[in-house]
């Protein structure tokens, strides 16, 4: 398994699925431990895949000439992931504002006896107008979808 793949699950509108990955050679440093920057990349991938899946991703923003930019990134590291370890990335919508969405996530390593929490973090994403780069409001339909995702995450 080398590419991010959503976990098969019944599709429930607004519900996010975890993304599974296998730590590849390119993810690691010289000692075979996943480089700290890759955890944030895995979290971003899980967020973007889930946004696309629920209809609130970059494709939904493109007609309005909008994109999402990372405003803030926070990561906390708990345990290492090594070459060929299998990980699960679970992300969820925490807050939705007129122009921003806060998502958080957790990366766990699959172990023989269960799972080990390896990293947790959050992304604050802001809508930007592509032609100018200026901050912009999220389209109403996208904001509504994200709010539904947030409600489901709190259940």
PDB file of C-alpha atoms in Angstrom:
ATOM      1  CA  UNK A   1       0.000   0.000   0.000  1.00  0.00           C
ATOM      2  CA  UNK A   2       1.900   3.067  -1.170  1.00  0.00           C
ATOM      3  CA  UNK A   3      -0.800   5.629  -1.859  1.00  0.00           C
ATOM      4  CA  UNK A   4      -3.326   7.063   0.550  1.00  0.00           C
ATOM      5  CA  UNK A   5      -6.498   5.025   0.395  1.00  0.00           C
ATOM      6  CA  UNK A   6      -9.770   5.762   2.176  1.00  0.00           C
ATOM      7  CA  UNK A   7     -10.894   2.991   4.467  1.00  0.00           C
ATOM      8  CA  UNK A   8     -13.911   1.262   2.908  1.00  0.00           C
ATOM      9  CA  UNK A   9     -17.029   2.321   4.771  1.00  0.00           C
ATOM     10  CA  UNK A  10     -20.646   3.024   4.092  1.00  0.00           C
ATOM     11  CA  UNK A  11     -20.889   6.582   2.799  1.00  0.00           C
ATOM     12  CA  UNK A  12     -22.608   8.853   5.273  1.00  0.00           C
ATOM     13  CA  UNK A  13     -22.881  12.480   4.120  1.00  0.00           C
ATOM     14  CA  UNK A  14     -20.661  14.702   6.230  1.00  0.00           C
ATOM     15  CA  UNK A  15     -18.812  11.799   7.849  1.00  0.00           C
ATOM     16  CA  UNK A  16     -15.056  11.612   7.350  1.00  0.00           C
ATOM     17  CA  UNK A  17     -13.108   8.399   6.868  1.00  0.00           C
ATOM     18  CA  UNK A  18      -9.585   7.618   7.963  1.00  0.00           C
ATOM     19  CA  UNK A  19      -6.789   7.382   5.418  1.00  0.00           C
ATOM     20  CA  UNK A  20      -4.233   4.583   5.572  1.00  0.00           C
ATOM     21  CA  UNK A  21      -0.624   4.878   4.486  1.00  0.00           C
ATOM     22  CA  UNK A  22       2.549   2.860   4.535  1.00  0.00           C
ATOM     23  CA  UNK A  23       5.697   4.779   5.461  1.00  0.00           C
ATOM     24  CA  UNK A  24       7.851   4.795   2.350  1.00  0.00           C
ATOM     25  CA  UNK A  25      11.600   5.304   2.001  1.00  0.00           C
ATOM     26  CA  UNK A  26      11.014   8.863   0.783  1.00  0.00           C
ATOM     27  CA  UNK A  27       9.212   9.624   4.084  1.00  0.00           C
ATOM     28  CA  UNK A  28      12.208   8.740   6.254  1.00  0.00           C
ATOM     29  CA  UNK A  29      15.497  10.230   7.326  1.00  0.00           C
ATOM     30  CA  UNK A  30      18.832   8.401   7.198  1.00  0.00           C
ATOM     31  CA  UNK A  31      17.975   6.363  10.304  1.00  0.00           C
ATOM     32  CA  UNK A  32      14.706   5.050   8.827  1.00  0.00           C
ATOM     33  CA  UNK A  33      12.461   7.203  11.030  1.00  0.00           C
ATOM     34  CA  UNK A  34       9.731   9.222   9.335  1.00  0.00           C
ATOM     35  CA  UNK A  35      10.787  12.871   9.013  1.00  0.00           C
ATOM     36  CA  UNK A  36       8.748  15.263  11.146  1.00  0.00           C
ATOM     37  CA  UNK A  37       7.418  17.141   8.106  1.00  0.00           C
ATOM     38  CA  UNK A  38       5.714  14.031   6.692  1.00  0.00           C
ATOM     39  CA  UNK A  39       3.203  13.842   9.561  1.00  0.00           C
ATOM     40  CA  UNK A  40       1.800  17.249   8.583  1.00  0.00           C
ATOM     41  CA  UNK A  41       1.720  16.164   4.947  1.00  0.00           C
ATOM     42  CA  UNK A  42      -0.216  13.012   5.844  1.00  0.00           C
ATOM     43  CA  UNK A  43      -2.701  15.086   7.855  1.00  0.00           C
ATOM     44  CA  UNK A  44      -3.158  17.518   4.965  1.00  0.00           C
ATOM     45  CA  UNK A  45      -3.706  14.611   2.538  1.00  0.00           C
ATOM     46  CA  UNK A  46      -6.393  13.130   4.801  1.00  0.00           C
ATOM     47  CA  UNK A  47      -8.103  16.519   5.064  1.00  0.00           C
ATOM     48  CA  UNK A  48      -8.058  17.187   1.307  1.00  0.00           C
ATOM     49  CA  UNK A  49      -9.283  13.687   0.438  1.00  0.00           C
ATOM     50  CA  UNK A  50     -12.157  13.973   2.882  1.00  0.00           C
ATOM     51  CA  UNK A  51     -13.064  17.475   1.730  1.00  0.00           C
ATOM     52  CA  UNK A  52     -13.233  16.191  -1.844  1.00  0.00           C
ATOM     53  CA  UNK A  53     -15.277  13.166  -0.800  1.00  0.00           C
ATOM     54  CA  UNK A  54     -17.952  15.251   0.943  1.00  0.00           C
ATOM     55  CA  UNK A  55     -18.123  17.835  -1.857  1.00  0.00           C
ATOM     56  CA  UNK A  56     -16.339  20.669  -0.059  1.00  0.00           C
ATOM     57  CA  UNK A  57     -12.877  20.281  -1.562  1.00  0.00           C
ATOM     58  CA  UNK A  58     -10.810  22.210  -4.049  1.00  0.00           C
ATOM     59  CA  UNK A  59     -13.106  21.138  -6.898  1.00  0.00           C
ATOM     60  CA  UNK A  60     -16.050  22.759  -5.125  1.00  0.00           C
ATOM     61  CA  UNK A  61     -14.052  25.964  -4.632  1.00  0.00           C
ATOM     62  CA  UNK A  62     -12.660  26.181  -8.175  1.00  0.00           C
ATOM     63  CA  UNK A  63     -15.811  27.620  -9.851  1.00  0.00           C
ATOM     64  CA  UNK A  64     -15.591  30.591  -7.459  1.00  0.00           C
ATOM     65  CA  UNK A  65     -11.834  30.923  -8.209  1.00  0.00           C
ATOM     66  CA  UNK A  66     -11.020  30.006  -4.615  1.00  0.00           C
ATOM     67  CA  UNK A  67      -8.355  27.855  -3.002  1.00  0.00           C
ATOM     68  CA  UNK A  68      -7.476  26.886   0.552  1.00  0.00           C
ATOM     69  CA  UNK A  69      -4.293  28.126   2.177  1.00  0.00           C
ATOM     70  CA  UNK A  70      -2.773  26.914   5.434  1.00  0.00           C
ATOM     71  CA  UNK A  71      -2.999  29.760   7.942  1.00  0.00           C
ATOM     72  CA  UNK A  72      -1.698  27.786  10.907  1.00  0.00           C
ATOM     73  CA  UNK A  73      -0.257  24.325  11.486  1.00  0.00           C
ATOM     74  CA  UNK A  74       0.314  22.697  14.871  1.00  0.00           C
ATOM     75  CA  UNK A  75       1.777  19.226  15.346  1.00  0.00           C
ATOM     76  CA  UNK A  76       2.566  17.261  18.489  1.00  0.00           C
ATOM     77  CA  UNK A  77       4.788  14.202  18.218  1.00  0.00           C
ATOM     78  CA  UNK A  78       4.225  11.257  20.531  1.00  0.00           C
ATOM     79  CA  UNK A  79       6.012   8.199  19.048  1.00  0.00           C
ATOM     80  CA  UNK A  80       8.065   7.538  15.902  1.00  0.00           C
ATOM     81  CA  UNK A  81       6.900   5.906  12.689  1.00  0.00           C
ATOM     82  CA  UNK A  82       9.539   3.923  10.812  1.00  0.00           C
ATOM     83  CA  UNK A  83      10.067   2.705   7.269  1.00  0.00           C
ATOM     84  CA  UNK A  84       7.285   0.298   6.173  1.00  0.00           C
ATOM     85  CA  UNK A  85       5.136   0.949   9.260  1.00  0.00           C
ATOM     86  CA  UNK A  86       1.441   1.176   8.456  1.00  0.00           C
ATOM     87  CA  UNK A  87      -0.371   4.249   9.743  1.00  0.00           C
ATOM     88  CA  UNK A  88      -3.918   5.511   9.942  1.00  0.00           C
ATOM     89  CA  UNK A  89      -4.726   9.194   9.681  1.00  0.00           C
ATOM     90  CA  UNK A  90      -8.035  10.326  11.119  1.00  0.00           C
ATOM     91  CA  UNK A  91      -9.054  13.962  10.600  1.00  0.00           C
ATOM     92  CA  UNK A  92     -12.180  15.849  11.604  1.00  0.00           C
ATOM     93  CA  UNK A  93     -13.676  19.325  11.270  1.00  0.00           C
ATOM     94  CA  UNK A  94     -13.507  21.237  14.547  1.00  0.00           C
ATOM     95  CA  UNK A  95     -14.781  24.731  13.670  1.00  0.00           C
ATOM     96  CA  UNK A  96     -16.118  26.514  10.634  1.00  0.00           C
ATOM     97  CA  UNK A  97     -16.112  30.274  10.158  1.00  0.00           C
ATOM     98  CA  UNK A  98     -17.087  32.535   7.288  1.00  0.00           C
ATOM     99  CA  UNK A  99     -13.669  32.233   5.631  1.00  0.00           C
ATOM    100  CA  UNK A 100     -11.806  29.555   7.590  1.00  0.00           C
ATOM    101  CA  UNK A 101     -12.091  25.958   8.700  1.00  0.00           C
ATOM    102  CA  UNK A 102     -10.184  24.377  11.592  1.00  0.00           C
ATOM    103  CA  UNK A 103      -9.461  20.659  11.283  1.00  0.00           C
ATOM    104  CA  UNK A 104      -7.633  18.364  13.642  1.00  0.00           C
ATOM    105  CA  UNK A 105      -6.265  14.904  13.291  1.00  0.00           C
ATOM    106  CA  UNK A 106      -4.376  12.022  14.723  1.00  0.00           C
ATOM    107  CA  UNK A 107      -1.852   9.650  13.194  1.00  0.00           C
ATOM    108  CA  UNK A 108      -1.602   6.178  14.682  1.00  0.00           C
ATOM    109  CA  UNK A 109       0.780   3.347  13.879  1.00  0.00           C
ATOM    110  CA  UNK A 110      -0.748  -0.095  13.426  1.00  0.00           C
ATOM    111  CA  UNK A 111       0.917  -2.505  15.856  1.00  0.00           C
ATOM    112  CA  UNK A 112       0.467  -6.234  16.402  1.00  0.00           C
ATOM    113  CA  UNK A 113      -1.487  -5.576  19.588  1.00  0.00           C
ATOM    114  CA  UNK A 114      -3.468  -2.543  18.399  1.00  0.00           C
ATOM    115  CA  UNK A 115      -2.341   0.967  17.599  1.00  0.00           C
ATOM    116  CA  UNK A 116       0.093   3.553  18.934  1.00  0.00           C
ATOM    117  CA  UNK A 117      -0.638   7.273  18.819  1.00  0.00           C
ATOM    118  CA  UNK A 118       2.282   8.843  16.948  1.00  0.00           C
ATOM    119  CA  UNK A 119       1.245  12.426  16.190  1.00  0.00           C
ATOM    120  CA  UNK A 120      -1.674  14.772  16.567  1.00  0.00           C
ATOM    121  CA  UNK A 121      -2.235  18.203  15.175  1.00  0.00           C
ATOM    122  CA  UNK A 122      -4.447  20.794  13.606  1.00  0.00           C
ATOM    123  CA  UNK A 123      -4.677  22.859  10.465  1.00  0.00           C
ATOM    124  CA  UNK A 124      -6.389  26.209  10.129  1.00  0.00           C
ATOM    125  CA  UNK A 125      -7.310  26.642   6.472  1.00  0.00           C
ATOM    126  CA  UNK A 126      -8.407  29.931   4.957  1.00  0.00           C
ATOM    127  CA  UNK A 127     -10.167  30.575   1.669  1.00  0.00           C
ATOM    128  CA  UNK A 128      -8.221  32.732  -0.767  1.00  0.00           C
ATOM    129  CA  UNK A 129      -9.216  34.274  -4.084  1.00  0.00           C
ATOM    130  CA  UNK A 130      -6.856  32.690  -6.648  1.00  0.00           C
ATOM    131  CA  UNK A 131      -6.455  35.655  -9.029  1.00  0.00           C
ATOM    132  CA  UNK A 132      -5.549  38.108  -6.252  1.00  0.00           C
ATOM    133  CA  UNK A 133      -4.412  35.941  -3.338  1.00  0.00           C
ATOM    134  CA  UNK A 134      -6.710  37.938  -1.064  1.00  0.00           C
ATOM    135  CA  UNK A 135      -8.668  36.304   1.743  1.00  0.00           C
ATOM    136  CA  UNK A 136     -12.202  35.346   0.731  1.00  0.00           C
ATOM    137  CA  UNK A 137     -15.406  33.970   2.190  1.00  0.00           C
ATOM    138  CA  UNK A 138     -16.199  30.295   1.794  1.00  0.00           C
ATOM    139  CA  UNK A 139     -19.156  29.671  -0.534  1.00  0.00           C
ATOM    140  CA  UNK A 140     -22.378  29.122   1.431  1.00  0.00           C
ATOM    141  CA  UNK A 141     -22.848  25.530   0.195  1.00  0.00           C
ATOM    142  CA  UNK A 142     -19.273  24.603   1.139  1.00  0.00           C
ATOM    143  CA  UNK A 143     -19.625  26.246   4.556  1.00  0.00           C
ATOM    144  CA  UNK A 144     -22.905  24.381   5.162  1.00  0.00           C
ATOM    145  CA  UNK A 145     -21.274  21.054   4.245  1.00  0.00           C
ATOM    146  CA  UNK A 146     -18.326  21.772   6.547  1.00  0.00           C
ATOM    147  CA  UNK A 147     -20.681  22.689   9.394  1.00  0.00           C
ATOM    148  CA  UNK A 148     -22.463  19.336   8.946  1.00  0.00           C
ATOM    149  CA  UNK A 149     -19.064  17.601   9.092  1.00  0.00           C
ATOM    150  CA  UNK A 150     -18.303  19.443  12.316  1.00  0.00           C
ATOM    151  CA  UNK A 151     -21.607  18.395  13.870  1.00  0.00           C
ATOM    152  CA  UNK A 152     -20.974  14.745  12.924  1.00  0.00           C
ATOM    153  CA  UNK A 153     -17.447  14.894  14.376  1.00  0.00           C
ATOM    154  CA  UNK A 154     -18.855  16.035  17.735  1.00  0.00           C
ATOM    155  CA  UNK A 155     -21.311  13.109  17.996  1.00  0.00           C
TER     156      UNK A 155
END
